[in-house]
Structures are given as structure tokens and as C-alpha cells.
Amino acid sequence: MVLTYDDALDVHLDNAIPVLDSLGLKATFYITANASKGRMYDWKRVAQNGHELGNHTLYHPCLGGEGREWVIPENDLRNYNTQEIVREIEMTELYLRALDGKSSRTFAYTCGDTETSEGSFIPEIKDKFTALRGVDSQLNHIETMDFTDIKCYGLDGHSAEEMIQWAEKAREENALLVILFHGVGGGHSLNVSLENHRKFLEYLKTNEADYWVTTMEEAAQHCKDQKP
Ligand SMILES: [Zn+2]
């Protein structure tokens, strides 16, 4: 089981990490460098505390267009070529390495998007990371696991009970469940309440004999070792 938190939101530092740390749970935070810069030393402490800082680009570019009116032209992947997104990801890597000293980490596609005006950029970045997380709502089974498109369940107003159901299904199927948080008690339009967040994490702690909760980096390394 991997808990991921995207976009380097202040609520992760202020609301999520205190709960995680109080329960001794480790998570992966997908850092958009530009969004994290105001609190970069807080993020450094997060890494020192055993959480993973994942790569989520410098400026969070996404494909614009219909329904994506919030994407400004400078951040519109339709206006990028492959080289532009690759060097943005490489600079983010350097920034994160300066914070945590790690030379191995995972990546999350911004908005789940994998293309520029030149088509897919997956071939250019896939070997730089242990795993790359997408946004498809499925469990990951070892036999069919695609390390360039790790599936995850994104949260938007879900209850702790729904998250627990996903966890139980993953346990029954011996699958890897990845959860994607944005807002925790606010901070983003995709949000989970403080109470549901805490309840789910407490459930994981109570049932720690049944679930291995770790970072995306650790989980992916483990799955690669196990994969037939
Ligand atoms: Zn994002």
C-alpha cells in the first residue's frame, strides 16, 4: 500500500504529515518544485523523516483545452516539445536531490498526461525512475504491473469506509493499492476531510499486520524484485 500526496500543498505539511508521523506511517509526496519553494526546508525535513519526495515537475504542465481552462499557455503541454518537458523533469530531479540526497526516486505524471506536441514523452523519462505513477483507478497486480503506469485511486470527497474497502480488496487479491491525495482538510478542489483521512490512516495502523504501508520507491523496488 502506498499513500501518495500530489502537488506539494501546504496542507500536506500542516495536516497530513502530523497524522502520518504520529502513526509512524511513511508516504510519497509528489513535489512540483515551483509550488514547494516557499517551504523547501520543511520539505527537506519531511525527507529526513523517511518520506519520499517524488518528482512532479517544475511547473506542473498539463494538456490544456476543453475542461482545462485553468492551464495557462506557459504550462500547456500542447505548447511543449519533448525536450522541454524532459529538461524540466531533470531540473526538478536536481532540486529534489539537493533536498534529500537520493539518486533514485519515482515520478507522477502531471494530470496523468504523458504527451507534448511531439507525442508521448514516456520513452525519454521512463529509465530515470524506479516507477511512474498514472491516474487510472485500478489495483496493481504483480503479474501485470506496468512500472511506467502505476495505477492509483484518486480521492475526491471519499469516505474512510470507501478507502477501507479498496484496502480490503487489495489485501484479498494480494495487490498493490496506491492512493492519491490532493487536498487534506482543504487546500485543493479535490479534497478529503481531515476526519476521513485520519480514520483511514488509523485503520492502517490498527491493521498493520495485514498491510505494508511504504513509499512508492520502496514498493516499486520490492515489486520489481518479486516480478516473475
Ligand atoms: Zn499534480
mmCIF file with all atom_site columns, C-alpha atoms and ligand atoms in Angstrom:
data_model
loop_
_atom_site.group_PDB
_atom_site.id
_atom_site.type_symbol
_atom_site.label_atom_id
_atom_site.label_alt_id
_atom_site.label_comp_id
_atom_site.label_asym_id
_atom_site.label_entity_id
_atom_site.label_seq_id
_atom_site.pdbx_PDB_ins_code
_atom_site.Cartn_x
_atom_site.Cartn_y
_atom_site.Cartn_z
_atom_site.occupancy
_atom_site.B_iso_or_equiv
_atom_site.pdbx_formal_charge
_atom_site.auth_seq_id
_atom_site.auth_comp_id
_atom_site.auth_asym_id
_atom_site.auth_atom_id
_atom_site.pdbx_PDB_model_num
ATOM   1   C  CA . MET A 1 1   ? 0.000   0.000   0.000   1.00 0.00 ? 1   MET A CA 1
ATOM   2   C  CA . VAL A 1 2   ? 1.312   3.403   -0.937  1.00 0.00 ? 2   VAL A CA 1
ATOM   3   C  CA . LEU A 1 3   ? -0.141  6.732   0.138   1.00 0.00 ? 3   LEU A CA 1
ATOM   4   C  CA . THR A 1 4   ? 0.740   9.494   -2.336  1.00 0.00 ? 4   THR A CA 1
ATOM   5   C  CA . TYR A 1 5   ? 0.121   13.208  -1.969  1.00 0.00 ? 5   TYR A CA 1
ATOM   6   C  CA . ASP A 1 6   ? 0.433   15.401  -5.066  1.00 0.00 ? 6   ASP A CA 1
ATOM   7   C  CA . ASP A 1 7   ? 1.463   18.997  -5.783  1.00 0.00 ? 7   ASP A CA 1
ATOM   8   C  CA . ALA A 1 8   ? 3.457   19.971  -2.649  1.00 0.00 ? 8   ALA A CA 1
ATOM   9   C  CA . LEU A 1 9   ? 0.450   21.553  -0.937  1.00 0.00 ? 9   LEU A CA 1
ATOM   10  C  CA . ASP A 1 10  ? 0.827   23.348  2.399   1.00 0.00 ? 10  ASP A CA 1
ATOM   11  C  CA . VAL A 1 11  ? -1.956  21.156  3.809   1.00 0.00 ? 11  VAL A CA 1
ATOM   12  C  CA . HIS A 1 12  ? 0.301   18.135  3.360   1.00 0.00 ? 12  HIS A CA 1
ATOM   13  C  CA . LEU A 1 13  ? 2.870   19.714  5.667   1.00 0.00 ? 13  LEU A CA 1
ATOM   14  C  CA . ASP A 1 14  ? 0.293   21.102  8.073   1.00 0.00 ? 14  ASP A CA 1
ATOM   15  C  CA . ASN A 1 15  ? -2.459  18.460  8.074   1.00 0.00 ? 15  ASN A CA 1
ATOM   16  C  CA . ALA A 1 16  ? -1.263  15.166  6.619   1.00 0.00 ? 16  ALA A CA 1
ATOM   17  C  CA . ILE A 1 17  ? 2.295   14.762  7.875   1.00 0.00 ? 17  ILE A CA 1
ATOM   18  C  CA . PRO A 1 18  ? 1.479   15.259  11.575  1.00 0.00 ? 18  PRO A CA 1
ATOM   19  C  CA . VAL A 1 19  ? -1.015  12.376  11.339  1.00 0.00 ? 19  VAL A CA 1
ATOM   20  C  CA . LEU A 1 20  ? 1.352   10.167  9.343   1.00 0.00 ? 20  LEU A CA 1
ATOM   21  C  CA . ASP A 1 21  ? 4.215   10.833  11.743  1.00 0.00 ? 21  ASP A CA 1
ATOM   22  C  CA . SER A 1 22  ? 2.085   10.272  14.837  1.00 0.00 ? 22  SER A CA 1
ATOM   23  C  CA . LEU A 1 23  ? 1.228   6.805   13.475  1.00 0.00 ? 23  LEU A CA 1
ATOM   24  C  CA . GLY A 1 24  ? 4.712   6.051   12.141  1.00 0.00 ? 24  GLY A CA 1
ATOM   25  C  CA . LEU A 1 25  ? 3.482   5.716   8.527   1.00 0.00 ? 25  LEU A CA 1
ATOM   26  C  CA . LYS A 1 26  ? 5.646   6.655   5.527   1.00 0.00 ? 26  LYS A CA 1
ATOM   27  C  CA . ALA A 1 27  ? 4.281   8.215   2.347   1.00 0.00 ? 27  ALA A CA 1
ATOM   28  C  CA . THR A 1 28  ? 5.329   9.631   -1.021  1.00 0.00 ? 28  THR A CA 1
ATOM   29  C  CA . PHE A 1 29  ? 4.902   13.326  -1.748  1.00 0.00 ? 29  PHE A CA 1
ATOM   30  C  CA . TYR A 1 30  ? 4.944   14.212  -5.449  1.00 0.00 ? 30  TYR A CA 1
ATOM   31  C  CA . ILE A 1 31  ? 6.651   17.574  -5.432  1.00 0.00 ? 31  ILE A CA 1
ATOM   32  C  CA . THR A 1 32  ? 6.090   20.292  -8.001  1.00 0.00 ? 32  THR A CA 1
ATOM   33  C  CA . ALA A 1 33  ? 9.280   22.236  -7.338  1.00 0.00 ? 33  ALA A CA 1
ATOM   34  C  CA . ASN A 1 34  ? 7.808   25.663  -8.036  1.00 0.00 ? 34  ASN A CA 1
ATOM   35  C  CA . ALA A 1 35  ? 4.932   25.022  -5.619  1.00 0.00 ? 35  ALA A CA 1
ATOM   36  C  CA . SER A 1 36  ? 7.258   23.796  -2.881  1.00 0.00 ? 36  SER A CA 1
ATOM   37  C  CA . LYS A 1 37  ? 9.840   26.570  -2.923  1.00 0.00 ? 37  LYS A CA 1
ATOM   38  C  CA . GLY A 1 38  ? 8.280   28.716  -0.168  1.00 0.00 ? 38  GLY A CA 1
ATOM   39  C  CA . ARG A 1 39  ? 8.667   25.861  2.294   1.00 0.00 ? 39  ARG A CA 1
ATOM   40  C  CA . MET A 1 40  ? 11.575  23.931  0.847   1.00 0.00 ? 40  MET A CA 1
ATOM   41  C  CA . TYR A 1 41  ? 13.238  23.426  4.221   1.00 0.00 ? 41  TYR A CA 1
ATOM   42  C  CA . ASP A 1 42  ? 10.035  21.948  5.602   1.00 0.00 ? 42  ASP A CA 1
ATOM   43  C  CA . TRP A 1 43  ? 10.091  19.506  2.679   1.00 0.00 ? 43  TRP A CA 1
ATOM   44  C  CA . LYS A 1 44  ? 13.715  18.718  3.418   1.00 0.00 ? 44  LYS A CA 1
ATOM   45  C  CA . ARG A 1 45  ? 12.712  17.734  6.948   1.00 0.00 ? 45  ARG A CA 1
ATOM   46  C  CA . VAL A 1 46  ? 9.943   15.550  5.532   1.00 0.00 ? 46  VAL A CA 1
ATOM   47  C  CA . ALA A 1 47  ? 12.554  13.648  3.522   1.00 0.00 ? 47  ALA A CA 1
ATOM   48  C  CA . GLN A 1 48  ? 14.859  13.372  6.539   1.00 0.00 ? 48  GLN A CA 1
ATOM   49  C  CA . ASN A 1 49  ? 11.933  11.794  8.351   1.00 0.00 ? 49  ASN A CA 1
ATOM   50  C  CA . GLY A 1 50  ? 11.761  8.871   5.918   1.00 0.00 ? 50  GLY A CA 1
ATOM   51  C  CA . HIS A 1 51  ? 9.089   10.028  3.484   1.00 0.00 ? 51  HIS A CA 1
ATOM   52  C  CA . GLU A 1 52  ? 9.780   10.043  -0.260  1.00 0.00 ? 52  GLU A CA 1
ATOM   53  C  CA . LEU A 1 53  ? 9.925   13.236  -2.282  1.00 0.00 ? 53  LEU A CA 1
ATOM   54  C  CA . GLY A 1 54  ? 8.744   12.169  -5.743  1.00 0.00 ? 54  GLY A CA 1
ATOM   55  C  CA . ASN A 1 55  ? 9.251   14.120  -8.968  1.00 0.00 ? 55  ASN A CA 1
ATOM   56  C  CA . HIS A 1 56  ? 6.154   16.016  -10.175 1.00 0.00 ? 56  HIS A CA 1
ATOM   57  C  CA . THR A 1 57  ? 7.939   18.501  -12.498 1.00 0.00 ? 57  THR A CA 1
ATOM   58  C  CA . LEU A 1 58  ? 8.951   22.123  -12.014 1.00 0.00 ? 58  LEU A CA 1
ATOM   59  C  CA . TYR A 1 59  ? 5.763   23.935  -13.058 1.00 0.00 ? 59  TYR A CA 1
ATOM   60  C  CA . HIS A 1 60  ? 3.109   21.210  -13.313 1.00 0.00 ? 60  HIS A CA 1
ATOM   61  C  CA . PRO A 1 61  ? 2.388   21.476  -17.050 1.00 0.00 ? 61  PRO A CA 1
ATOM   62  C  CA . CYS A 1 62  ? -0.765  19.709  -18.300 1.00 0.00 ? 62  CYS A CA 1
ATOM   63  C  CA . LEU A 1 63  ? -2.637  19.419  -21.568 1.00 0.00 ? 63  LEU A CA 1
ATOM   64  C  CA . GLY A 1 64  ? -4.931  22.436  -21.927 1.00 0.00 ? 64  GLY A CA 1
ATOM   65  C  CA . GLY A 1 65  ? -8.127  22.621  -23.912 1.00 0.00 ? 65  GLY A CA 1
ATOM   66  C  CA . GLU A 1 66  ? -11.759 21.987  -23.119 1.00 0.00 ? 66  GLU A CA 1
ATOM   67  C  CA . GLY A 1 67  ? -12.379 21.498  -19.415 1.00 0.00 ? 67  GLY A CA 1
ATOM   68  C  CA . ARG A 1 68  ? -8.781  22.520  -18.722 1.00 0.00 ? 68  ARG A CA 1
ATOM   69  C  CA . GLU A 1 69  ? -9.257  26.283  -18.985 1.00 0.00 ? 69  GLU A CA 1
ATOM   70  C  CA . TRP A 1 70  ? -7.141  26.740  -15.838 1.00 0.00 ? 70  TRP A CA 1
ATOM   71  C  CA . VAL A 1 71  ? -3.993  25.640  -17.721 1.00 0.00 ? 71  VAL A CA 1
ATOM   72  C  CA . ILE A 1 72  ? -2.121  28.828  -18.655 1.00 0.00 ? 72  ILE A CA 1
ATOM   73  C  CA . PRO A 1 73  ? -0.372  28.855  -22.075 1.00 0.00 ? 73  PRO A CA 1
ATOM   74  C  CA . GLU A 1 74  ? 3.124   28.673  -20.499 1.00 0.00 ? 74  GLU A CA 1
ATOM   75  C  CA . ASN A 1 75  ? 2.080   25.456  -18.718 1.00 0.00 ? 75  ASN A CA 1
ATOM   76  C  CA . ASP A 1 76  ? 0.189   23.894  -21.616 1.00 0.00 ? 76  ASP A CA 1
ATOM   77  C  CA . LEU A 1 77  ? 1.828   20.621  -22.665 1.00 0.00 ? 77  LEU A CA 1
ATOM   78  C  CA . ARG A 1 78  ? 0.414   21.179  -26.149 1.00 0.00 ? 78  ARG A CA 1
ATOM   79  C  CA . ASN A 1 79  ? 2.910   24.065  -26.374 1.00 0.00 ? 79  ASN A CA 1
ATOM   80  C  CA . TYR A 1 80  ? 5.819   21.921  -25.129 1.00 0.00 ? 80  TYR A CA 1
ATOM   81  C  CA . ASN A 1 81  ? 8.116   19.694  -27.121 1.00 0.00 ? 81  ASN A CA 1
ATOM   82  C  CA . THR A 1 82  ? 9.683   16.572  -25.660 1.00 0.00 ? 82  THR A CA 1
ATOM   83  C  CA . GLN A 1 83  ? 13.000  18.251  -24.877 1.00 0.00 ? 83  GLN A CA 1
ATOM   84  C  CA . GLU A 1 84  ? 11.232  20.975  -22.876 1.00 0.00 ? 84  GLU A CA 1
ATOM   85  C  CA . ILE A 1 85  ? 9.400   18.569  -20.566 1.00 0.00 ? 85  ILE A CA 1
ATOM   86  C  CA . VAL A 1 86  ? 12.459  16.335  -20.187 1.00 0.00 ? 86  VAL A CA 1
ATOM   87  C  CA . ARG A 1 87  ? 14.717  19.189  -19.081 1.00 0.00 ? 87  ARG A CA 1
ATOM   88  C  CA . GLU A 1 88  ? 12.009  20.427  -16.694 1.00 0.00 ? 88  GLU A CA 1
ATOM   89  C  CA . ILE A 1 89  ? 11.876  16.986  -15.110 1.00 0.00 ? 89  ILE A CA 1
ATOM   90  C  CA . GLU A 1 90  ? 15.688  16.830  -14.944 1.00 0.00 ? 90  GLU A CA 1
ATOM   91  C  CA . MET A 1 91  ? 15.908  20.180  -13.134 1.00 0.00 ? 91  MET A CA 1
ATOM   92  C  CA . THR A 1 92  ? 13.264  19.016  -10.666 1.00 0.00 ? 92  THR A CA 1
ATOM   93  C  CA . GLU A 1 93  ? 15.403  15.948  -10.095 1.00 0.00 ? 93  GLU A CA 1
ATOM   94  C  CA . LEU A 1 94  ? 18.386  18.121  -9.265  1.00 0.00 ? 94  LEU A CA 1
ATOM   95  C  CA . TYR A 1 95  ? 16.293  20.228  -6.864  1.00 0.00 ? 95  TYR A CA 1
ATOM   96  C  CA . LEU A 1 96  ? 14.949  17.146  -5.074  1.00 0.00 ? 96  LEU A CA 1
ATOM   97  C  CA . ARG A 1 97  ? 18.394  15.612  -4.896  1.00 0.00 ? 97  ARG A CA 1
ATOM   98  C  CA . ALA A 1 98  ? 19.644  18.763  -3.193  1.00 0.00 ? 98  ALA A CA 1
ATOM   99  C  CA . LEU A 1 99  ? 16.890  18.327  -0.597  1.00 0.00 ? 99  LEU A CA 1
ATOM   100 C  CA . ASP A 1 100 ? 17.119  14.596  0.103   1.00 0.00 ? 100 ASP A CA 1
ATOM   101 C  CA . GLY A 1 101 ? 20.436  13.372  -1.332  1.00 0.00 ? 101 GLY A CA 1
ATOM   102 C  CA . LYS A 1 102 ? 18.669  10.486  -3.094  1.00 0.00 ? 102 LYS A CA 1
ATOM   103 C  CA . SER A 1 103 ? 19.673  9.320   -6.553  1.00 0.00 ? 103 SER A CA 1
ATOM   104 C  CA . SER A 1 104 ? 16.685  7.033   -7.012  1.00 0.00 ? 104 SER A CA 1
ATOM   105 C  CA . ARG A 1 105 ? 13.019  8.044   -6.864  1.00 0.00 ? 105 ARG A CA 1
ATOM   106 C  CA . THR A 1 106 ? 9.619   7.795   -8.573  1.00 0.00 ? 106 THR A CA 1
ATOM   107 C  CA . PHE A 1 107 ? 7.659   10.164  -10.805 1.00 0.00 ? 107 PHE A CA 1
ATOM   108 C  CA . ALA A 1 108 ? 3.981   11.088  -11.163 1.00 0.00 ? 108 ALA A CA 1
ATOM   109 C  CA . TYR A 1 109 ? 2.586   12.374  -14.471 1.00 0.00 ? 109 TYR A CA 1
ATOM   110 C  CA . THR A 1 110 ? 1.030   15.808  -14.010 1.00 0.00 ? 110 THR A CA 1
ATOM   111 C  CA . CYS A 1 111 ? -2.748  15.480  -14.517 1.00 0.00 ? 111 CYS A CA 1
ATOM   112 C  CA . GLY A 1 112 ? -1.882  11.961  -15.695 1.00 0.00 ? 112 GLY A CA 1
ATOM   113 C  CA . ASP A 1 113 ? -0.733  13.492  -19.011 1.00 0.00 ? 113 ASP A CA 1
ATOM   114 C  CA . THR A 1 114 ? 2.048   11.798  -20.970 1.00 0.00 ? 114 THR A CA 1
ATOM   115 C  CA . GLU A 1 115 ? 2.221   13.770  -24.237 1.00 0.00 ? 115 GLU A CA 1
ATOM   116 C  CA . THR A 1 116 ? 3.500   17.020  -25.689 1.00 0.00 ? 116 THR A CA 1
ATOM   117 C  CA . SER A 1 117 ? 3.031   18.418  -29.209 1.00 0.00 ? 117 SER A CA 1
ATOM   118 C  CA . GLU A 1 118 ? 5.521   15.729  -30.272 1.00 0.00 ? 118 GLU A CA 1
ATOM   119 C  CA . GLY A 1 119 ? 3.645   12.794  -28.773 1.00 0.00 ? 119 GLY A CA 1
ATOM   120 C  CA . SER A 1 120 ? 4.477   10.568  -25.812 1.00 0.00 ? 120 SER A CA 1
ATOM   121 C  CA . PHE A 1 121 ? 7.470   11.537  -23.677 1.00 0.00 ? 121 PHE A CA 1
ATOM   122 C  CA . ILE A 1 122 ? 7.372   8.303   -21.665 1.00 0.00 ? 122 ILE A CA 1
ATOM   123 C  CA . PRO A 1 123 ? 10.275  6.691   -23.608 1.00 0.00 ? 123 PRO A CA 1
ATOM   124 C  CA . GLU A 1 124 ? 12.509  9.669   -22.762 1.00 0.00 ? 124 GLU A CA 1
ATOM   125 C  CA . ILE A 1 125 ? 11.951  9.561   -18.995 1.00 0.00 ? 125 ILE A CA 1
ATOM   126 C  CA . LYS A 1 126 ? 10.983  6.012   -18.053 1.00 0.00 ? 126 LYS A CA 1
ATOM   127 C  CA . ASP A 1 127 ? 14.528  4.847   -17.330 1.00 0.00 ? 127 ASP A CA 1
ATOM   128 C  CA . LYS A 1 128 ? 15.195  7.787   -14.998 1.00 0.00 ? 128 LYS A CA 1
ATOM   129 C  CA . PHE A 1 129 ? 12.731  6.492   -12.375 1.00 0.00 ? 129 PHE A CA 1
ATOM   130 C  CA . THR A 1 130 ? 12.010  3.342   -10.393 1.00 0.00 ? 130 THR A CA 1
ATOM   131 C  CA . ALA A 1 131 ? 8.328   3.746   -11.274 1.00 0.00 ? 131 ALA A CA 1
ATOM   132 C  CA . LEU A 1 132 ? 5.983   6.298   -12.842 1.00 0.00 ? 132 LEU A CA 1
ATOM   133 C  CA . ARG A 1 133 ? 2.503   6.784   -11.425 1.00 0.00 ? 133 ARG A CA 1
ATOM   134 C  CA . GLY A 1 134 ? -0.533  7.446   -13.610 1.00 0.00 ? 134 GLY A CA 1
ATOM   135 C  CA . VAL A 1 135 ? -4.114  8.141   -12.564 1.00 0.00 ? 135 VAL A CA 1
ATOM   136 C  CA . ASP A 1 136 ? -6.146  5.074   -13.629 1.00 0.00 ? 136 ASP A CA 1
ATOM   137 C  CA . SER A 1 137 ? -8.346  3.793   -10.809 1.00 0.00 ? 137 SER A CA 1
ATOM   138 C  CA . GLN A 1 138 ? -7.240  0.176   -10.526 1.00 0.00 ? 138 GLN A CA 1
ATOM   139 C  CA . LEU A 1 139 ? -5.230  -2.090  -8.282  1.00 0.00 ? 139 LEU A CA 1
ATOM   140 C  CA . ASN A 1 140 ? -1.734  -3.195  -9.376  1.00 0.00 ? 140 ASN A CA 1
ATOM   141 C  CA . HIS A 1 141 ? -1.183  -6.943  -9.641  1.00 0.00 ? 141 HIS A CA 1
ATOM   142 C  CA . ILE A 1 142 ? 2.374   -8.148  -9.763  1.00 0.00 ? 142 ILE A CA 1
ATOM   143 C  CA . GLU A 1 143 ? 1.920   -10.270 -12.904 1.00 0.00 ? 143 GLU A CA 1
ATOM   144 C  CA . THR A 1 144 ? 0.619   -7.372  -14.982 1.00 0.00 ? 144 THR A CA 1
ATOM   145 C  CA . MET A 1 145 ? 2.234   -4.409  -13.230 1.00 0.00 ? 145 MET A CA 1
ATOM   146 C  CA . ASP A 1 146 ? 3.359   -1.641  -15.585 1.00 0.00 ? 146 ASP A CA 1
ATOM   147 C  CA . PHE A 1 147 ? 6.099   0.374   -13.897 1.00 0.00 ? 147 PHE A CA 1
ATOM   148 C  CA . THR A 1 148 ? 5.595   3.196   -16.412 1.00 0.00 ? 148 THR A CA 1
ATOM   149 C  CA . ASP A 1 149 ? 1.910   3.463   -15.445 1.00 0.00 ? 149 ASP A CA 1
ATOM   150 C  CA . ILE A 1 150 ? 1.264   2.574   -11.821 1.00 0.00 ? 150 ILE A CA 1
ATOM   151 C  CA . LYS A 1 151 ? -2.485  2.704   -11.198 1.00 0.00 ? 151 LYS A CA 1
ATOM   152 C  CA . CYS A 1 152 ? -3.974  4.639   -8.311  1.00 0.00 ? 152 CYS A CA 1
ATOM   153 C  CA . TYR A 1 153 ? -7.246  5.652   -6.726  1.00 0.00 ? 153 TYR A CA 1
ATOM   154 C  CA . GLY A 1 154 ? -7.661  9.416   -6.620  1.00 0.00 ? 154 GLY A CA 1
ATOM   155 C  CA . LEU A 1 155 ? -9.643  10.873  -3.766  1.00 0.00 ? 155 LEU A CA 1
ATOM   156 C  CA . ASP A 1 156 ? -12.389 13.431  -4.124  1.00 0.00 ? 156 ASP A CA 1
ATOM   157 C  CA . GLY A 1 157 ? -14.798 13.567  -1.206  1.00 0.00 ? 157 GLY A CA 1
ATOM   158 C  CA . HIS A 1 158 ? -14.452 9.857   -0.444  1.00 0.00 ? 158 HIS A CA 1
ATOM   159 C  CA . SER A 1 159 ? -15.191 8.433   2.980   1.00 0.00 ? 159 SER A CA 1
ATOM   160 C  CA . ALA A 1 160 ? -12.816 6.398   5.132   1.00 0.00 ? 160 ALA A CA 1
ATOM   161 C  CA . GLU A 1 161 ? -15.132 3.410   4.600   1.00 0.00 ? 161 GLU A CA 1
ATOM   162 C  CA . GLU A 1 162 ? -14.637 3.570   0.825   1.00 0.00 ? 162 GLU A CA 1
ATOM   163 C  CA . MET A 1 163 ? -10.851 3.696   1.243   1.00 0.00 ? 163 MET A CA 1
ATOM   164 C  CA . ILE A 1 164 ? -11.015 0.748   3.638   1.00 0.00 ? 164 ILE A CA 1
ATOM   165 C  CA . GLN A 1 165 ? -12.967 -1.237  1.031   1.00 0.00 ? 165 GLN A CA 1
ATOM   166 C  CA . TRP A 1 166 ? -10.204 -0.607  -1.529  1.00 0.00 ? 166 TRP A CA 1
ATOM   167 C  CA . ALA A 1 167 ? -7.613  -1.717  1.017   1.00 0.00 ? 167 ALA A CA 1
ATOM   168 C  CA . GLU A 1 168 ? -9.510  -4.907  1.818   1.00 0.00 ? 168 GLU A CA 1
ATOM   169 C  CA . LYS A 1 169 ? -9.875  -5.735  -1.866  1.00 0.00 ? 169 LYS A CA 1
ATOM   170 C  CA . ALA A 1 170 ? -6.120  -5.211  -2.353  1.00 0.00 ? 170 ALA A CA 1
ATOM   171 C  CA . ARG A 1 171 ? -5.398  -7.492  0.591   1.00 0.00 ? 171 ARG A CA 1
ATOM   172 C  CA . GLU A 1 172 ? -7.707  -10.223 -0.780  1.00 0.00 ? 172 GLU A CA 1
ATOM   173 C  CA . GLU A 1 173 ? -6.094  -10.008 -4.217  1.00 0.00 ? 173 GLU A CA 1
ATOM   174 C  CA . ASN A 1 174 ? -2.556  -9.584  -2.886  1.00 0.00 ? 174 ASN A CA 1
ATOM   175 C  CA . ALA A 1 175 ? -2.334  -6.418  -4.985  1.00 0.00 ? 175 ALA A CA 1
ATOM   176 C  CA . LEU A 1 176 ? -0.610  -3.087  -4.582  1.00 0.00 ? 176 LEU A CA 1
ATOM   177 C  CA . LEU A 1 177 ? -3.057  -0.292  -3.754  1.00 0.00 ? 177 LEU A CA 1
ATOM   178 C  CA . VAL A 1 178 ? -1.874  3.259   -4.400  1.00 0.00 ? 178 VAL A CA 1
ATOM   179 C  CA . ILE A 1 179 ? -3.952  6.153   -3.125  1.00 0.00 ? 179 ILE A CA 1
ATOM   180 C  CA . LEU A 1 180 ? -3.685  9.696   -4.470  1.00 0.00 ? 180 LEU A CA 1
ATOM   181 C  CA . PHE A 1 181 ? -4.492  12.597  -2.175  1.00 0.00 ? 181 PHE A CA 1
ATOM   182 C  CA . HIS A 1 182 ? -4.630  16.257  -3.154  1.00 0.00 ? 182 HIS A CA 1
ATOM   183 C  CA . GLY A 1 183 ? -6.411  18.391  -0.548  1.00 0.00 ? 183 GLY A CA 1
ATOM   184 C  CA . VAL A 1 184 ? -6.475  17.095  3.027   1.00 0.00 ? 184 VAL A CA 1
ATOM   185 C  CA . GLY A 1 185 ? -8.856  19.230  5.070   1.00 0.00 ? 185 GLY A CA 1
ATOM   186 C  CA . GLY A 1 186 ? -8.903  21.767  2.209   1.00 0.00 ? 186 GLY A CA 1
ATOM   187 C  CA . GLY A 1 187 ? -6.157  23.265  0.065   1.00 0.00 ? 187 GLY A CA 1
ATOM   188 C  CA . HIS A 1 188 ? -7.431  21.845  -3.248  1.00 0.00 ? 188 HIS A CA 1
ATOM   189 C  CA . SER A 1 189 ? -10.723 21.322  -5.104  1.00 0.00 ? 189 SER A CA 1
ATOM   190 C  CA . LEU A 1 190 ? -10.089 17.553  -4.924  1.00 0.00 ? 190 LEU A CA 1
ATOM   191 C  CA . ASN A 1 191 ? -10.308 17.031  -1.202  1.00 0.00 ? 191 ASN A CA 1
ATOM   192 C  CA . VAL A 1 192 ? -10.695 14.546  1.604   1.00 0.00 ? 192 VAL A CA 1
ATOM   193 C  CA . SER A 1 193 ? -11.826 15.648  5.042   1.00 0.00 ? 193 SER A CA 1
ATOM   194 C  CA . LEU A 1 194 ? -9.426  15.639  7.983   1.00 0.00 ? 194 LEU A CA 1
ATOM   195 C  CA . GLU A 1 195 ? -11.649 13.139  9.732   1.00 0.00 ? 195 GLU A CA 1
ATOM   196 C  CA . ASN A 1 196 ? -11.770 10.639  6.842   1.00 0.00 ? 196 ASN A CA 1
ATOM   197 C  CA . HIS A 1 197 ? -8.037  10.986  6.266   1.00 0.00 ? 197 HIS A CA 1
ATOM   198 C  CA . ARG A 1 198 ? -7.282  10.313  9.922   1.00 0.00 ? 198 ARG A CA 1
ATOM   199 C  CA . LYS A 1 199 ? -9.774  7.455   10.175  1.00 0.00 ? 199 LYS A CA 1
ATOM   200 C  CA . PHE A 1 200 ? -8.258  5.666   7.197   1.00 0.00 ? 200 PHE A CA 1
ATOM   201 C  CA . LEU A 1 201 ? -4.703  6.082   8.449   1.00 0.00 ? 201 LEU A CA 1
ATOM   202 C  CA . GLU A 1 202 ? -5.721  4.855   11.894  1.00 0.00 ? 202 GLU A CA 1
ATOM   203 C  CA . TYR A 1 203 ? -7.308  1.810   10.249  1.00 0.00 ? 203 TYR A CA 1
ATOM   204 C  CA . LEU A 1 204 ? -3.992  1.071   8.511   1.00 0.00 ? 204 LEU A CA 1
ATOM   205 C  CA . LYS A 1 205 ? -2.113  1.402   11.789  1.00 0.00 ? 205 LYS A CA 1
ATOM   206 C  CA . THR A 1 206 ? -4.584  -0.822  13.652  1.00 0.00 ? 206 THR A CA 1
ATOM   207 C  CA . ASN A 1 207 ? -4.261  -3.444  10.920  1.00 0.00 ? 207 ASN A CA 1
ATOM   208 C  CA . GLU A 1 208 ? -0.536  -3.078  10.388  1.00 0.00 ? 208 GLU A CA 1
ATOM   209 C  CA . ALA A 1 209 ? -0.072  -6.849  10.465  1.00 0.00 ? 209 ALA A CA 1
ATOM   210 C  CA . ASP A 1 210 ? -2.143  -7.025  7.262   1.00 0.00 ? 210 ASP A CA 1
ATOM   211 C  CA . TYR A 1 211 ? -0.771  -4.055  5.325   1.00 0.00 ? 211 TYR A CA 1
ATOM   212 C  CA . TRP A 1 212 ? 2.704   -2.941  4.397   1.00 0.00 ? 212 TRP A CA 1
ATOM   213 C  CA . VAL A 1 213 ? 2.465   0.825   4.053   1.00 0.00 ? 213 VAL A CA 1
ATOM   214 C  CA . THR A 1 214 ? 5.579   2.256   2.433   1.00 0.00 ? 214 THR A CA 1
ATOM   215 C  CA . THR A 1 215 ? 6.871   4.735   -0.128  1.00 0.00 ? 215 THR A CA 1
ATOM   216 C  CA . MET A 1 216 ? 6.358   4.316   -3.874  1.00 0.00 ? 216 MET A CA 1
ATOM   217 C  CA . GLU A 1 217 ? 10.118  3.875   -4.267  1.00 0.00 ? 217 GLU A CA 1
ATOM   218 C  CA . GLU A 1 218 ? 10.242  1.002   -1.750  1.00 0.00 ? 218 GLU A CA 1
ATOM   219 C  CA . ALA A 1 219 ? 7.081   -0.652  -3.048  1.00 0.00 ? 219 ALA A CA 1
ATOM   220 C  CA . ALA A 1 220 ? 8.247   -0.485  -6.663  1.00 0.00 ? 220 ALA A CA 1
ATOM   221 C  CA . GLN A 1 221 ? 11.695  -1.858  -5.786  1.00 0.00 ? 221 GLN A CA 1
ATOM   222 C  CA . HIS A 1 222 ? 10.054  -4.699  -3.896  1.00 0.00 ? 222 HIS A CA 1
ATOM   223 C  CA . CYS A 1 223 ? 7.635   -5.499  -6.767  1.00 0.00 ? 223 CYS A CA 1
ATOM   224 C  CA . LYS A 1 224 ? 10.500  -5.474  -9.275  1.00 0.00 ? 224 LYS A CA 1
ATOM   225 C  CA . ASP A 1 225 ? 12.348  -7.994  -7.109  1.00 0.00 ? 225 ASP A CA 1
ATOM   226 C  CA . GLN A 1 226 ? 9.241   -10.196 -6.918  1.00 0.00 ? 226 GLN A CA 1
ATOM   227 C  CA . LYS A 1 227 ? 8.110   -9.924  -10.517 1.00 0.00 ? 227 LYS A CA 1
ATOM   228 C  CA . PRO A 1 228 ? 8.375   -13.267 -12.328 1.00 0.00 ? 228 PRO A CA 1
HETATM 229 ZN ZN . ZN  B 2 .   ? -0.433  17.192  -9.831  1.00 0.00 ? 1   ZN  B ZN 1
#
